[in-house]
Amino acid sequence: MAIPSKVKIIDVGPRDGLQNEKEPVPAAVKVELVHRLQDAGLKEIEVTSFVSPKWVPQMADNAEVMAGIQRKPGVRYSVLTPNMKGYEAAVLSKPDEIVVFGAASEAFSQKNINCSIEESIERFRPVAQAAKAAGIAVRGAISCAVGCPYEGEIAPERVALVARLMKDIGVEHVGVADTIGVGTPLKVQRALDATLQYYSVDQVSGHFHDTYGMALANTLACLEMGIWHYDTSSAGLGGCPYAKGATGNVATEDVVYLLHGMGIETGIDLDKLIDAGKFISDFLQRKPHSRAANALLTKRLG
C-alpha cells in the first residue's frame, strides 16, 4: 500500500485532551480553542462529550460550548455520547457526528462499565440508529486496542470482535486507539489489520498516545498501510490516567510536522496550529507537550 498523499486529522484536544484537567476550563476558553483550531485549517474537531457531570465535571458545559462556536462551513464538529440520555442532550446542540466507544479488553469493559464487550456495544445500538435517522454521522472508538492496564497485551482478535460489533450496530468509521500508549509499530499494524477485516481503509483512524514515546513511530507504521485518518490533540493535551506523569494523546503539531516533512498534505497551517496550542497551554500554565511546537516557539524567539 502506498503512503497516502493527504491525511485528515481529527483534533480531539477540546474533548479528550481537556476532560481530565482538574481545574475547570471556562466554556469561553474551550470555544476559543475550537475557533483557533478551525482557523488553523482543522476540518474535524471533537468538541465535547455529553456524559454525566458527576463522572466528567470538566464537560458539564457541553451545551454552552457547542452553542458558543461560530461554525465554519466544511468543518465537522463531533461529540462523545455514552448512552441514549447523552445522545438526547447532544442532538439539541446539532453535532455533525457522534462518537460511541468500546474497549477491546474484557477486563477494562467490566471494570469501567460493569458489562461485557458485547453488552457495551449493544447499548449503543439505539444511539447509532437515532443518529442515523437524524442524519448525524456515527463514529466509533476502539479503546485499549493494543494494551490494557488490567490484562496487558490485547490480541488482534479482540479488536476484530469490536470492529465487527460496531459495524453491526451501524458505526460508519472507527478509530483504533492505543489508549495507554504501550503500542509499538508491528502490534499497532496488527490491530489495524484486524479492523480492516470489517472496515475499508477510508473508514479507519489511528489514535495513539505517546506514553512511551511511540506515537509518531506508530503513525508512520500506519501511513505505510495507507491509513490516512488520525486522531491527535493540540499541544499534546490529555494526560494518561493509567500512567502517572505520562503524556497522553500525541500532539497534533508533532504529527503535522512529520506529515509536512514527508510531503503529505493536511490543509493545516502549522504556525497557526502552534499558536492554538500555545493559547491553551498558556491558560493551563504549562508548556505545550509538543516537541515540534516547543522547538519552533524557541526558534521564533531567536
mmCIF file of C-alpha atoms in Angstrom:
data_model
loop_
_atom_site.group_PDB
_atom_site.id
_atom_site.type_symbol
_atom_site.label_atom_id
_atom_site.label_comp_id
_atom_site.label_asym_id
_atom_site.label_seq_id
_atom_site.Cartn_x
_atom_site.Cartn_y
_atom_site.Cartn_z
ATOM 1 C CA MET A 1 0.000 0.000 0.000
ATOM 2 C CA ALA A 2 1.372 3.410 -0.970
ATOM 3 C CA ILE A 3 1.780 6.113 1.665
ATOM 4 C CA PRO A 4 -1.212 8.482 1.298
ATOM 5 C CA SER A 5 -0.649 11.864 -0.364
ATOM 6 C CA LYS A 6 -3.099 13.564 2.023
ATOM 7 C CA VAL A 7 -4.121 12.990 5.638
ATOM 8 C CA LYS A 8 -7.187 14.104 7.583
ATOM 9 C CA ILE A 9 -6.613 14.984 11.235
ATOM 10 C CA ILE A 10 -9.344 14.870 13.870
ATOM 11 C CA ASP A 11 -8.262 17.154 16.712
ATOM 12 C CA VAL A 12 -9.587 15.682 19.958
ATOM 13 C CA GLY A 13 -7.917 18.285 22.216
ATOM 14 C CA PRO A 14 -11.074 20.155 23.295
ATOM 15 C CA ARG A 15 -12.710 16.879 24.407
ATOM 16 C CA ASP A 16 -10.252 14.032 25.038
ATOM 17 C CA GLY A 17 -7.472 16.483 25.829
ATOM 18 C CA LEU A 18 -9.269 18.595 28.418
ATOM 19 C CA GLN A 19 -11.581 16.050 30.048
ATOM 20 C CA ASN A 20 -9.084 15.010 32.743
ATOM 21 C CA GLU A 21 -7.984 18.533 33.691
ATOM 22 C CA LYS A 22 -8.625 19.015 37.398
ATOM 23 C CA GLU A 23 -9.149 22.802 37.298
ATOM 24 C CA PRO A 24 -12.257 23.970 35.406
ATOM 25 C CA VAL A 25 -11.554 25.370 31.939
ATOM 26 C CA PRO A 26 -14.206 28.042 31.167
ATOM 27 C CA ALA A 27 -16.502 27.449 28.205
ATOM 28 C CA ALA A 28 -15.192 30.648 26.561
ATOM 29 C CA VAL A 29 -11.636 29.240 26.577
ATOM 30 C CA LYS A 30 -12.805 25.952 25.036
ATOM 31 C CA VAL A 31 -14.734 27.855 22.352
ATOM 32 C CA GLU A 32 -11.667 29.996 21.600
ATOM 33 C CA LEU A 33 -9.551 26.834 21.248
ATOM 34 C CA VAL A 34 -12.042 25.405 18.734
ATOM 35 C CA HIS A 35 -12.034 28.700 16.800
ATOM 36 C CA ARG A 36 -8.232 28.740 16.697
ATOM 37 C CA LEU A 37 -8.097 25.130 15.530
ATOM 38 C CA GLN A 38 -10.557 25.709 12.706
ATOM 39 C CA ASP A 39 -8.713 28.888 11.705
ATOM 40 C CA ALA A 40 -5.527 26.784 11.502
ATOM 41 C CA GLY A 41 -7.260 24.571 8.932
ATOM 42 C CA LEU A 42 -8.615 21.692 11.043
ATOM 43 C CA LYS A 43 -11.689 20.212 9.353
ATOM 44 C CA GLU A 44 -12.614 17.706 12.093
ATOM 45 C CA ILE A 45 -12.822 18.745 15.751
ATOM 46 C CA GLU A 46 -14.033 16.632 18.677
ATOM 47 C CA VAL A 47 -15.577 19.380 20.776
ATOM 48 C CA THR A 48 -17.050 17.911 23.953
ATOM 49 C CA SER A 49 -18.866 14.964 25.482
ATOM 50 C CA PHE A 50 -22.406 14.597 26.753
ATOM 51 C CA VAL A 51 -21.632 12.496 29.808
ATOM 52 C CA SER A 52 -22.837 12.844 33.371
ATOM 53 C CA PRO A 53 -21.102 15.830 35.048
ATOM 54 C CA LYS A 54 -20.782 13.560 38.077
ATOM 55 C CA TRP A 55 -18.258 11.443 36.146
ATOM 56 C CA VAL A 56 -16.631 14.108 33.971
ATOM 57 C CA PRO A 57 -17.186 17.529 35.592
ATOM 58 C CA GLN A 58 -14.916 19.229 33.019
ATOM 59 C CA MET A 59 -17.529 18.556 30.300
ATOM 60 C CA ALA A 60 -20.541 19.898 32.249
ATOM 61 C CA ASP A 61 -20.587 22.977 29.974
ATOM 62 C CA ASN A 62 -21.073 20.863 26.813
ATOM 63 C CA ALA A 63 -24.224 22.649 25.555
ATOM 64 C CA GLU A 64 -22.724 26.083 26.282
ATOM 65 C CA VAL A 65 -19.557 25.233 24.349
ATOM 66 C CA MET A 66 -21.462 23.890 21.334
ATOM 67 C CA ALA A 67 -23.721 26.967 21.332
ATOM 68 C CA GLY A 68 -20.726 29.311 21.505
ATOM 69 C CA ILE A 69 -18.927 28.022 18.421
ATOM 70 C CA GLN A 70 -19.092 30.068 15.244
ATOM 71 C CA ARG A 71 -19.292 27.190 12.822
ATOM 72 C CA LYS A 72 -17.223 27.211 9.686
ATOM 73 C CA PRO A 73 -18.549 25.585 6.509
ATOM 74 C CA GLY A 74 -16.700 22.349 5.760
ATOM 75 C CA VAL A 75 -15.769 21.698 9.402
ATOM 76 C CA ARG A 76 -17.236 18.662 11.165
ATOM 77 C CA TYR A 77 -17.974 19.087 14.882
ATOM 78 C CA SER A 78 -18.261 15.834 16.818
ATOM 79 C CA VAL A 79 -19.313 14.975 20.375
ATOM 80 C CA LEU A 80 -18.971 11.863 22.517
ATOM 81 C CA THR A 81 -22.252 10.245 23.624
ATOM 82 C CA PRO A 82 -22.099 7.323 26.093
ATOM 83 C CA ASN A 83 -25.820 6.408 26.030
ATOM 84 C CA MET A 84 -29.292 7.488 24.871
ATOM 85 C CA LYS A 85 -29.573 10.116 27.603
ATOM 86 C CA GLY A 86 -26.300 11.650 26.380
ATOM 87 C CA TYR A 87 -27.455 11.424 22.777
ATOM 88 C CA GLU A 88 -30.780 13.159 23.532
ATOM 89 C CA ALA A 89 -28.910 16.055 25.156
ATOM 90 C CA ALA A 90 -26.270 16.110 22.399
ATOM 91 C CA VAL A 91 -28.705 16.222 19.493
ATOM 92 C CA LEU A 92 -30.097 19.570 20.722
ATOM 93 C CA SER A 93 -26.662 21.104 20.068
ATOM 94 C CA LYS A 94 -26.695 19.917 16.427
ATOM 95 C CA PRO A 95 -23.433 17.953 16.199
ATOM 96 C CA ASP A 96 -22.320 16.743 12.765
ATOM 97 C CA GLU A 97 -21.152 13.463 14.227
ATOM 98 C CA ILE A 98 -21.499 11.485 17.435
ATOM 99 C CA VAL A 99 -18.825 9.197 18.833
ATOM 100 C CA VAL A 100 -19.508 5.934 20.677
ATOM 101 C CA PHE A 101 -16.826 3.781 22.256
ATOM 102 C CA GLY A 102 -15.993 0.246 23.305
ATOM 103 C CA ALA A 103 -12.899 -1.438 24.697
ATOM 104 C CA ALA A 104 -11.100 -4.374 23.102
ATOM 105 C CA SER A 105 -10.335 -5.552 26.645
ATOM 106 C CA GLU A 106 -12.883 -7.619 28.565
ATOM 107 C CA ALA A 107 -11.341 -6.607 31.915
ATOM 108 C CA PHE A 108 -11.397 -2.911 31.002
ATOM 109 C CA SER A 109 -15.042 -3.155 29.942
ATOM 110 C CA GLN A 110 -16.031 -4.951 33.161
ATOM 111 C CA LYS A 111 -14.115 -2.562 35.441
ATOM 112 C CA ASN A 112 -15.268 0.615 33.726
ATOM 113 C CA ILE A 113 -18.860 -0.071 32.790
ATOM 114 C CA ASN A 114 -19.638 -3.373 34.532
ATOM 115 C CA CYS A 115 -20.550 -5.299 31.414
ATOM 116 C CA SER A 116 -19.000 -7.433 28.686
ATOM 117 C CA ILE A 117 -17.598 -6.083 25.398
ATOM 118 C CA GLU A 118 -20.675 -7.385 23.529
ATOM 119 C CA GLU A 119 -23.104 -5.809 26.018
ATOM 120 C CA SER A 120 -21.250 -2.488 25.957
ATOM 121 C CA ILE A 121 -21.501 -2.187 22.165
ATOM 122 C CA GLU A 122 -25.120 -3.386 22.108
ATOM 123 C CA ARG A 123 -26.034 -0.455 24.391
ATOM 124 C CA PHE A 124 -25.037 1.881 21.563
ATOM 125 C CA ARG A 125 -27.390 0.331 19.006
ATOM 126 C CA PRO A 126 -30.326 2.715 19.760
ATOM 127 C CA VAL A 127 -27.888 5.656 19.843
ATOM 128 C CA ALA A 128 -26.480 4.782 16.415
ATOM 129 C CA GLN A 129 -29.971 4.201 14.995
ATOM 130 C CA ALA A 130 -31.280 7.516 16.340
ATOM 131 C CA ALA A 131 -28.261 9.406 14.992
ATOM 132 C CA LYS A 132 -28.587 7.858 11.549
ATOM 133 C CA ALA A 133 -32.315 8.650 11.455
ATOM 134 C CA ALA A 134 -31.414 12.275 12.247
ATOM 135 C CA GLY A 135 -28.761 12.402 9.510
ATOM 136 C CA ILE A 136 -25.873 12.546 12.022
ATOM 137 C CA ALA A 137 -22.690 10.589 11.263
ATOM 138 C CA VAL A 138 -21.642 7.845 13.703
ATOM 139 C CA ARG A 139 -18.002 7.213 14.579
ATOM 140 C CA GLY A 140 -16.740 4.565 16.977
ATOM 141 C CA ALA A 141 -13.614 4.366 19.109
ATOM 142 C CA ILE A 142 -11.983 1.051 19.992
ATOM 143 C CA SER A 143 -10.059 1.733 23.197
ATOM 144 C CA CYS A 144 -7.270 -0.453 24.610
ATOM 145 C CA ALA A 145 -6.728 -1.884 21.108
ATOM 146 C CA VAL A 146 -3.090 -2.804 21.812
ATOM 147 C CA GLY A 147 -2.767 -2.992 25.579
ATOM 148 C CA CYS A 148 -4.860 -2.782 28.730
ATOM 149 C CA PRO A 149 -3.882 -1.605 32.230
ATOM 150 C CA TYR A 150 -5.595 -4.689 33.698
ATOM 151 C CA GLU A 151 -4.924 -7.578 31.311
ATOM 152 C CA GLY A 152 -1.788 -6.475 29.471
ATOM 153 C CA GLU A 153 -1.402 -7.202 25.779
ATOM 154 C CA ILE A 154 -4.580 -7.402 23.696
ATOM 155 C CA ALA A 155 -4.944 -9.982 20.913
ATOM 156 C CA PRO A 156 -5.862 -8.611 17.454
ATOM 157 C CA GLU A 157 -8.858 -10.996 17.510
ATOM 158 C CA ARG A 158 -10.374 -8.849 20.273
ATOM 159 C CA VAL A 159 -10.021 -5.752 18.099
ATOM 160 C CA ALA A 160 -11.659 -7.609 15.195
ATOM 161 C CA LEU A 161 -14.545 -8.565 17.503
ATOM 162 C CA VAL A 162 -15.203 -4.930 18.487
ATOM 163 C CA ALA A 163 -14.910 -3.791 14.858
ATOM 164 C CA ARG A 164 -17.455 -6.448 13.797
ATOM 165 C CA LEU A 165 -19.864 -5.487 16.595
ATOM 166 C CA MET A 166 -19.540 -1.789 15.750
ATOM 167 C CA LYS A 167 -20.188 -2.485 12.069
ATOM 168 C CA ASP A 168 -23.232 -4.495 13.111
ATOM 169 C CA ILE A 169 -24.842 -1.597 15.043
ATOM 170 C CA GLY A 170 -24.247 0.870 12.203
ATOM 171 C CA VAL A 171 -20.982 2.631 13.120
ATOM 172 C CA GLU A 172 -19.595 4.146 9.911
ATOM 173 C CA HIS A 173 -15.990 4.895 10.887
ATOM 174 C CA VAL A 174 -13.768 3.525 13.671
ATOM 175 C CA GLY A 175 -10.725 4.848 15.467
ATOM 176 C CA VAL A 176 -8.274 2.225 16.727
ATOM 177 C CA ALA A 177 -6.911 3.612 19.978
ATOM 178 C CA ASP A 178 -3.741 2.715 21.832
ATOM 179 C CA THR A 179 -5.262 4.219 24.977
ATOM 180 C CA ILE A 180 -2.326 3.658 27.314
ATOM 181 C CA GLY A 181 0.372 4.225 24.702
ATOM 182 C CA VAL A 182 2.088 0.832 25.030
ATOM 183 C CA GLY A 183 1.898 0.015 21.337
ATOM 184 C CA THR A 184 4.852 -0.459 19.013
ATOM 185 C CA PRO A 185 4.642 -0.438 15.202
ATOM 186 C CA LEU A 186 4.033 -4.144 14.488
ATOM 187 C CA LYS A 187 1.486 -4.510 17.294
ATOM 188 C CA VAL A 188 -0.355 -1.425 16.081
ATOM 189 C CA GLN A 189 -0.331 -2.681 12.479
ATOM 190 C CA ARG A 190 -1.875 -5.977 13.656
ATOM 191 C CA ALA A 191 -4.649 -4.087 15.477
ATOM 192 C CA LEU A 192 -5.339 -2.018 12.346
ATOM 193 C CA ASP A 193 -5.283 -5.147 10.160
ATOM 194 C CA ALA A 194 -7.898 -6.718 12.424
ATOM 195 C CA THR A 195 -10.139 -3.673 11.968
ATOM 196 C CA LEU A 196 -9.621 -3.667 8.197
ATOM 197 C CA GLN A 197 -11.402 -7.045 8.080
ATOM 198 C CA TYR A 198 -14.646 -5.104 8.594
ATOM 199 C CA TYR A 199 -13.914 -1.524 7.503
ATOM 200 C CA SER A 200 -12.249 -0.050 4.439
ATOM 201 C CA VAL A 201 -9.021 1.941 4.671
ATOM 202 C CA ASP A 202 -11.122 5.112 4.265
ATOM 203 C CA GLN A 203 -13.202 4.260 7.361
ATOM 204 C CA VAL A 204 -10.406 3.693 9.887
ATOM 205 C CA SER A 205 -8.381 6.135 12.038
ATOM 206 C CA GLY A 206 -5.300 5.688 14.184
ATOM 207 C CA HIS A 207 -5.458 7.145 17.719
ATOM 208 C CA PHE A 208 -2.114 6.960 19.519
ATOM 209 C CA HIS A 209 -0.965 8.029 22.946
ATOM 210 C CA ASP A 210 2.679 8.919 23.468
ATOM 211 C CA THR A 211 3.199 7.414 26.940
ATOM 212 C CA TYR A 212 6.325 5.511 25.823
ATOM 213 C CA GLY A 213 7.305 7.884 23.018
ATOM 214 C CA MET A 214 5.997 5.554 20.305
ATOM 215 C CA ALA A 215 3.107 7.577 18.857
ATOM 216 C CA LEU A 216 4.961 9.004 15.829
ATOM 217 C CA ALA A 217 6.559 5.638 15.037
ATOM 218 C CA ASN A 218 3.092 4.066 15.208
ATOM 219 C CA THR A 219 1.675 6.812 12.976
ATOM 220 C CA LEU A 220 4.375 6.141 10.387
ATOM 221 C CA ALA A 221 3.675 2.387 10.547
ATOM 222 C CA CYS A 222 0.001 3.088 9.799
ATOM 223 C CA LEU A 223 0.811 5.534 6.996
ATOM 224 C CA GLU A 224 2.687 2.641 5.393
ATOM 225 C CA MET A 225 -0.605 0.691 5.481
ATOM 226 C CA GLY A 226 -2.400 3.536 3.693
ATOM 227 C CA ILE A 227 -4.280 4.765 6.793
ATOM 228 C CA TRP A 228 -4.999 8.462 6.247
ATOM 229 C CA HIS A 229 -7.174 9.495 9.234
ATOM 230 C CA TYR A 230 -5.609 10.225 12.636
ATOM 231 C CA ASP A 231 -6.862 11.497 15.989
ATOM 232 C CA THR A 232 -4.417 13.917 17.601
ATOM 233 C CA SER A 233 -4.560 16.546 20.317
ATOM 234 C CA SER A 234 -3.349 20.139 20.080
ATOM 235 C CA ALA A 235 -0.362 20.784 22.388
ATOM 236 C CA GLY A 236 -0.485 17.082 23.329
ATOM 237 C CA LEU A 237 -3.359 17.825 25.719
ATOM 238 C CA GLY A 238 -4.595 14.914 27.767
ATOM 239 C CA GLY A 239 -2.712 13.025 30.417
ATOM 240 C CA CYS A 240 -2.911 9.266 30.556
ATOM 241 C CA PRO A 241 -4.911 8.375 33.679
ATOM 242 C CA TYR A 242 -3.271 4.929 33.893
ATOM 243 C CA ALA A 243 0.363 6.003 33.772
ATOM 244 C CA LYS A 244 1.378 8.603 36.326
ATOM 245 C CA GLY A 245 3.078 11.641 34.855
ATOM 246 C CA ALA A 246 2.802 10.261 31.335
ATOM 247 C CA THR A 247 1.744 12.351 28.396
ATOM 248 C CA GLY A 248 -1.443 11.304 26.720
ATOM 249 C CA ASN A 249 -2.556 11.961 23.173
ATOM 250 C CA VAL A 250 0.072 12.552 20.530
ATOM 251 C CA ALA A 251 0.422 16.283 19.792
ATOM 252 C CA THR A 252 -1.243 17.495 16.596
ATOM 253 C CA GLU A 253 1.780 19.755 15.981
ATOM 254 C CA ASP A 254 4.202 16.796 16.033
ATOM 255 C CA VAL A 255 2.084 14.736 13.636
ATOM 256 C CA VAL A 256 1.628 17.692 11.254
ATOM 257 C CA TYR A 257 5.385 18.378 11.341
ATOM 258 C CA LEU A 258 6.013 14.704 10.438
ATOM 259 C CA LEU A 259 3.430 14.722 7.638
ATOM 260 C CA HIS A 260 4.560 18.015 6.106
ATOM 261 C CA GLY A 261 8.155 16.792 6.262
ATOM 262 C CA MET A 262 7.069 13.780 4.193
ATOM 263 C CA GLY A 263 5.290 15.983 1.633
ATOM 264 C CA ILE A 264 1.858 14.798 2.813
ATOM 265 C CA GLU A 265 -0.930 17.350 2.509
ATOM 266 C CA THR A 266 -3.016 18.186 5.609
ATOM 267 C CA GLY A 267 -4.562 21.577 4.823
ATOM 268 C CA ILE A 268 -3.248 22.750 8.207
ATOM 269 C CA ASP A 269 -1.185 25.887 8.821
ATOM 270 C CA LEU A 270 1.482 24.701 11.293
ATOM 271 C CA ASP A 271 2.225 28.196 12.625
ATOM 272 C CA LYS A 272 -1.440 28.876 13.413
ATOM 273 C CA LEU A 273 -1.732 25.399 14.932
ATOM 274 C CA ILE A 274 1.228 26.135 17.213
ATOM 275 C CA ASP A 275 -0.455 29.400 18.240
ATOM 276 C CA ALA A 276 -3.636 27.477 19.138
ATOM 277 C CA GLY A 277 -1.647 25.025 21.248
ATOM 278 C CA LYS A 278 0.236 27.850 22.934
ATOM 279 C CA PHE A 279 -3.046 29.612 23.714
ATOM 280 C CA ILE A 280 -4.466 26.642 25.642
ATOM 281 C CA SER A 281 -1.085 25.774 27.229
ATOM 282 C CA ASP A 282 -0.706 29.360 28.482
ATOM 283 C CA PHE A 283 -4.161 29.134 30.016
ATOM 284 C CA LEU A 284 -3.206 25.848 31.726
ATOM 285 C CA GLN A 285 0.088 27.461 32.820
ATOM 286 C CA ARG A 286 2.403 24.897 31.280
ATOM 287 C CA LYS A 287 4.461 24.339 28.164
ATOM 288 C CA PRO A 288 2.871 22.506 25.230
ATOM 289 C CA HIS A 289 3.501 18.729 25.263
ATOM 290 C CA SER A 290 4.777 19.004 21.697
ATOM 291 C CA ARG A 291 8.403 18.819 20.735
ATOM 292 C CA ALA A 292 7.809 20.440 17.362
ATOM 293 C CA ALA A 293 5.837 23.300 18.959
ATOM 294 C CA ASN A 294 8.476 23.950 21.620
ATOM 295 C CA ALA A 295 11.301 23.848 19.069
ATOM 296 C CA LEU A 296 9.534 26.226 16.702
ATOM 297 C CA LEU A 297 8.439 28.565 19.519
ATOM 298 C CA THR A 298 12.083 28.751 20.659
ATOM 299 C CA LYS A 299 13.145 29.419 17.076
ATOM 300 C CA ARG A 300 10.698 32.332 16.883
ATOM 301 C CA LEU A 301 12.395 33.933 19.890
ATOM 302 C CA GLY A 302 15.783 33.658 18.161
#
